[in-house]
Amino acid sequence: MPIYYVKPDSDNQFPDKNTAPVLESADGLRAVNIPTTSIQYFTRYWWMYAFKSNDSQEVTAPGNLPNLDIDYLQGLIDKEGETIQGLQTALGSATKAQVEAQQQFVTTQEQFQEQFVSLSQQIVAVQKQIAAKTE
């Protein structure tokens, strides 16, 4: 775990917001152990971390920062993977439904064309009969 050095606030409960953490010890600075997975958050929001006790090198992250444990991050990755897989399945189903709808449309269109040809032939036959009777 990396050690950072911070100036405590006047109550010795939080790091001072006006003094950024450093990597080297100096007078008036307090050493704190920061887990490798929390370095990014700590270096951005150091003043929000509370000291666990007056003499401890441990700090507590504020509750509004997400957990960066490997298990937590793996859980997020797994959840996103499931979401992507679900979307791919839905897309596949939608594509299949679209193909089926297009096939149905083609079938219906062919049936209408057959009916149109049949009706056209019937009309021509009726016209010939009428023409034959009027001659």
PDB file of C-alpha atoms in Angstrom:
ATOM      1  CA  MET A   1       0.000   0.000   0.000  1.00  0.00           C
ATOM      2  CA  PRO A   2       1.380   3.382  -0.918  1.00  0.00           C
ATOM      3  CA  ILE A   3       1.836   5.884   1.874  1.00  0.00           C
ATOM      4  CA  TYR A   4       0.724   9.468   1.357  1.00  0.00           C
ATOM      5  CA  TYR A   5       1.369  12.353   3.708  1.00  0.00           C
ATOM      6  CA  VAL A   6      -1.378  14.857   4.416  1.00  0.00           C
ATOM      7  CA  LYS A   7      -1.801  17.851   6.643  1.00  0.00           C
ATOM      8  CA  PRO A   8      -4.662  17.192   9.103  1.00  0.00           C
ATOM      9  CA  ASP A   9      -7.413  19.768   9.525  1.00  0.00           C
ATOM     10  CA  SER A  10      -7.747  21.693  12.787  1.00  0.00           C
ATOM     11  CA  ASP A  11      -9.898  18.924  14.364  1.00  0.00           C
ATOM     12  CA  ASN A  12      -7.495  16.166  13.253  1.00  0.00           C
ATOM     13  CA  GLN A  13     -10.434  14.295  11.652  1.00  0.00           C
ATOM     14  CA  PHE A  14      -9.873  14.918   7.929  1.00  0.00           C
ATOM     15  CA  PRO A  15      -6.966  15.915   5.705  1.00  0.00           C
ATOM     16  CA  ASP A  16      -6.782  19.669   5.112  1.00  0.00           C
ATOM     17  CA  LYS A  17      -8.568  20.595   1.867  1.00  0.00           C
ATOM     18  CA  ASN A  18      -6.091  23.394   1.111  1.00  0.00           C
ATOM     19  CA  THR A  19      -2.999  21.152   1.216  1.00  0.00           C
ATOM     20  CA  ALA A  20      -2.664  18.371  -1.351  1.00  0.00           C
ATOM     21  CA  PRO A  21      -1.244  14.975  -0.343  1.00  0.00           C
ATOM     22  CA  VAL A  22       2.445  14.325  -1.018  1.00  0.00           C
ATOM     23  CA  LEU A  23       4.626  11.226  -1.196  1.00  0.00           C
ATOM     24  CA  GLU A  24       7.398  12.478   1.101  1.00  0.00           C
ATOM     25  CA  SER A  25       7.277  12.970   4.853  1.00  0.00           C
ATOM     26  CA  ALA A  26       7.550  16.470   6.293  1.00  0.00           C
ATOM     27  CA  ASP A  27       6.857  18.246   9.589  1.00  0.00           C
ATOM     28  CA  GLY A  28       3.159  18.693  10.299  1.00  0.00           C
ATOM     29  CA  LEU A  29       2.111  15.966   7.844  1.00  0.00           C
ATOM     30  CA  ARG A  30       0.456  12.719   8.796  1.00  0.00           C
ATOM     31  CA  ALA A  31       1.152   9.391   7.055  1.00  0.00           C
ATOM     32  CA  VAL A  32      -1.831   7.487   5.651  1.00  0.00           C
ATOM     33  CA  ASN A  33      -1.930   4.098   3.919  1.00  0.00           C
ATOM     34  CA  ILE A  34      -3.981   4.129   0.742  1.00  0.00           C
ATOM     35  CA  PRO A  35      -4.941   0.873  -0.992  1.00  0.00           C
ATOM     36  CA  THR A  36      -3.707   0.743  -4.569  1.00  0.00           C
ATOM     37  CA  THR A  37      -7.288   0.486  -5.826  1.00  0.00           C
ATOM     38  CA  SER A  38      -8.197   3.758  -4.078  1.00  0.00           C
ATOM     39  CA  ILE A  39      -5.293   5.963  -5.169  1.00  0.00           C
ATOM     40  CA  GLN A  40      -7.253   7.700  -7.942  1.00  0.00           C
ATOM     41  CA  TYR A  41     -10.089   8.636  -5.626  1.00  0.00           C
ATOM     42  CA  PHE A  42      -7.791   9.616  -2.787  1.00  0.00           C
ATOM     43  CA  THR A  43      -5.665  11.905  -4.955  1.00  0.00           C
ATOM     44  CA  ARG A  44      -8.829  13.599  -6.254  1.00  0.00           C
ATOM     45  CA  TYR A  45     -10.865  13.786  -3.018  1.00  0.00           C
ATOM     46  CA  TRP A  46      -8.308  13.495  -0.175  1.00  0.00           C
ATOM     47  CA  TRP A  47     -10.109  16.011   2.045  1.00  0.00           C
ATOM     48  CA  MET A  48     -13.226  13.829   2.101  1.00  0.00           C
ATOM     49  CA  TYR A  49     -11.418  10.833   3.663  1.00  0.00           C
ATOM     50  CA  ALA A  50     -11.734  10.616   7.435  1.00  0.00           C
ATOM     51  CA  PHE A  51      -8.956   9.429   9.744  1.00  0.00           C
ATOM     52  CA  LYS A  52     -10.022   6.216  11.523  1.00  0.00           C
ATOM     53  CA  SER A  53      -8.462   7.434  14.778  1.00  0.00           C
ATOM     54  CA  ASN A  54      -6.051  10.102  16.031  1.00  0.00           C
ATOM     55  CA  ASP A  55      -2.949   7.962  15.600  1.00  0.00           C
ATOM     56  CA  SER A  56      -4.004   5.540  12.833  1.00  0.00           C
ATOM     57  CA  GLN A  57      -2.531   5.578   9.352  1.00  0.00           C
ATOM     58  CA  GLU A  58      -5.837   4.327   7.988  1.00  0.00           C
ATOM     59  CA  VAL A  59      -8.525   6.491   6.464  1.00  0.00           C
ATOM     60  CA  THR A  60     -12.156   5.819   5.638  1.00  0.00           C
ATOM     61  CA  ALA A  61     -13.474   6.724   2.201  1.00  0.00           C
ATOM     62  CA  PRO A  62     -16.618   8.838   2.011  1.00  0.00           C
ATOM     63  CA  GLY A  63     -19.765   6.831   1.363  1.00  0.00           C
ATOM     64  CA  ASN A  64     -20.531   8.493  -1.961  1.00  0.00           C
ATOM     65  CA  LEU A  65     -17.488   7.063  -3.752  1.00  0.00           C
ATOM     66  CA  PRO A  66     -17.932   3.699  -5.460  1.00  0.00           C
ATOM     67  CA  ASN A  67     -16.036   0.707  -4.167  1.00  0.00           C
ATOM     68  CA  LEU A  68     -12.964  -0.196  -6.222  1.00  0.00           C
ATOM     69  CA  ASP A  69     -12.416  -3.744  -4.946  1.00  0.00           C
ATOM     70  CA  ILE A  70     -11.477  -6.233  -7.633  1.00  0.00           C
ATOM     71  CA  ASP A  71     -14.563  -8.321  -6.785  1.00  0.00           C
ATOM     72  CA  TYR A  72     -16.806  -5.256  -7.058  1.00  0.00           C
ATOM     73  CA  LEU A  73     -15.276  -4.231 -10.389  1.00  0.00           C
ATOM     74  CA  GLN A  74     -15.493  -7.816 -11.690  1.00  0.00           C
ATOM     75  CA  GLY A  75     -19.155  -7.819 -10.673  1.00  0.00           C
ATOM     76  CA  LEU A  76     -19.731  -4.640 -12.693  1.00  0.00           C
ATOM     77  CA  ILE A  77     -17.964  -6.149 -15.693  1.00  0.00           C
ATOM     78  CA  ASP A  78     -20.022  -9.350 -15.394  1.00  0.00           C
ATOM     79  CA  LYS A  79     -23.246  -7.358 -15.107  1.00  0.00           C
ATOM     80  CA  GLU A  80     -22.375  -5.285 -18.192  1.00  0.00           C
ATOM     81  CA  GLY A  81     -21.494  -8.516 -20.033  1.00  0.00           C
ATOM     82  CA  GLU A  82     -24.916  -9.947 -19.194  1.00  0.00           C
ATOM     83  CA  THR A  83     -26.566  -6.745 -20.396  1.00  0.00           C
ATOM     84  CA  ILE A  84     -24.642  -6.875 -23.673  1.00  0.00           C
ATOM     85  CA  GLN A  85     -25.505 -10.553 -24.118  1.00  0.00           C
ATOM     86  CA  GLY A  86     -29.177  -9.764 -23.484  1.00  0.00           C
ATOM     87  CA  LEU A  87     -29.094  -6.955 -26.029  1.00  0.00           C
ATOM     88  CA  GLN A  88     -27.430  -9.228 -28.581  1.00  0.00           C
ATOM     89  CA  THR A  89     -30.115 -11.878 -27.987  1.00  0.00           C
ATOM     90  CA  ALA A  90     -32.854  -9.250 -28.337  1.00  0.00           C
ATOM     91  CA  LEU A  91     -31.253  -7.938 -31.508  1.00  0.00           C
ATOM     92  CA  GLY A  92     -31.049 -11.472 -32.889  1.00  0.00           C
ATOM     93  CA  SER A  93     -34.727 -12.023 -32.083  1.00  0.00           C
ATOM     94  CA  ALA A  94     -35.659  -8.695 -33.642  1.00  0.00           C
ATOM     95  CA  THR A  95     -33.652  -9.520 -36.761  1.00  0.00           C
ATOM     96  CA  LYS A  96     -35.312 -12.951 -36.972  1.00  0.00           C
ATOM     97  CA  ALA A  97     -38.742 -11.334 -36.585  1.00  0.00           C
ATOM     98  CA  GLN A  98     -37.856  -8.803 -39.281  1.00  0.00           C
ATOM     99  CA  VAL A  99     -36.777 -11.569 -41.681  1.00  0.00           C
ATOM    100  CA  GLU A 100     -40.003 -13.493 -40.965  1.00  0.00           C
ATOM    101  CA  ALA A 101     -42.066 -10.336 -41.536  1.00  0.00           C
ATOM    102  CA  GLN A 102     -40.286  -9.703 -44.840  1.00  0.00           C
ATOM    103  CA  GLN A 103     -40.910 -13.307 -45.915  1.00  0.00           C
ATOM    104  CA  GLN A 104     -44.585 -12.960 -44.991  1.00  0.00           C
ATOM    105  CA  PHE A 105     -44.777  -9.708 -46.953  1.00  0.00           C
ATOM    106  CA  VAL A 106     -43.248 -11.374 -50.038  1.00  0.00           C
ATOM    107  CA  THR A 107     -45.689 -14.295 -49.721  1.00  0.00           C
ATOM    108  CA  THR A 108     -48.657 -11.930 -49.363  1.00  0.00           C
ATOM    109  CA  GLN A 109     -47.436  -9.840 -52.295  1.00  0.00           C
ATOM    110  CA  GLU A 110     -47.168 -12.969 -54.469  1.00  0.00           C
ATOM    111  CA  GLN A 111     -50.694 -14.001 -53.466  1.00  0.00           C
ATOM    112  CA  PHE A 112     -52.035 -10.543 -54.400  1.00  0.00           C
ATOM    113  CA  GLN A 113     -50.244 -10.736 -57.759  1.00  0.00           C
ATOM    114  CA  GLU A 114     -51.786 -14.166 -58.449  1.00  0.00           C
ATOM    115  CA  GLN A 115     -55.242 -12.858 -57.499  1.00  0.00           C
ATOM    116  CA  PHE A 116     -54.746  -9.773 -59.692  1.00  0.00           C
ATOM    117  CA  VAL A 117     -53.770 -11.932 -62.695  1.00  0.00           C
ATOM    118  CA  SER A 118     -56.776 -14.170 -62.090  1.00  0.00           C
ATOM    119  CA  LEU A 119     -59.155 -11.210 -61.798  1.00  0.00           C
ATOM    120  CA  SER A 120     -57.647  -9.598 -64.876  1.00  0.00           C
ATOM    121  CA  GLN A 121     -58.192 -12.814 -66.838  1.00  0.00           C
ATOM    122  CA  GLN A 122     -61.786 -13.012 -65.606  1.00  0.00           C
ATOM    123  CA  ILE A 123     -62.430  -9.396 -66.619  1.00  0.00           C
ATOM    124  CA  VAL A 124     -61.002 -10.025 -70.085  1.00  0.00           C
ATOM    125  CA  ALA A 125     -63.198 -13.131 -70.412  1.00  0.00           C
ATOM    126  CA  VAL A 126     -66.312 -11.177 -69.350  1.00  0.00           C
ATOM    127  CA  GLN A 127     -65.442  -8.347 -71.769  1.00  0.00           C
ATOM    128  CA  LYS A 128     -65.109 -10.873 -74.602  1.00  0.00           C
ATOM    129  CA  GLN A 129     -68.495 -12.370 -73.725  1.00  0.00           C
ATOM    130  CA  ILE A 130     -70.111  -8.922 -73.690  1.00  0.00           C
ATOM    131  CA  ALA A 131     -68.441  -8.010 -76.983  1.00  0.00           C
ATOM    132  CA  ALA A 132     -69.612 -11.298 -78.544  1.00  0.00           C
ATOM    133  CA  LYS A 133     -73.239 -10.695 -77.473  1.00  0.00           C
ATOM    134  CA  THR A 134     -73.294  -7.140 -78.795  1.00  0.00           C
ATOM    135  CA  GLU A 135     -72.020  -8.077 -82.250  1.00  0.00           C
TER     136      GLU A 135
END
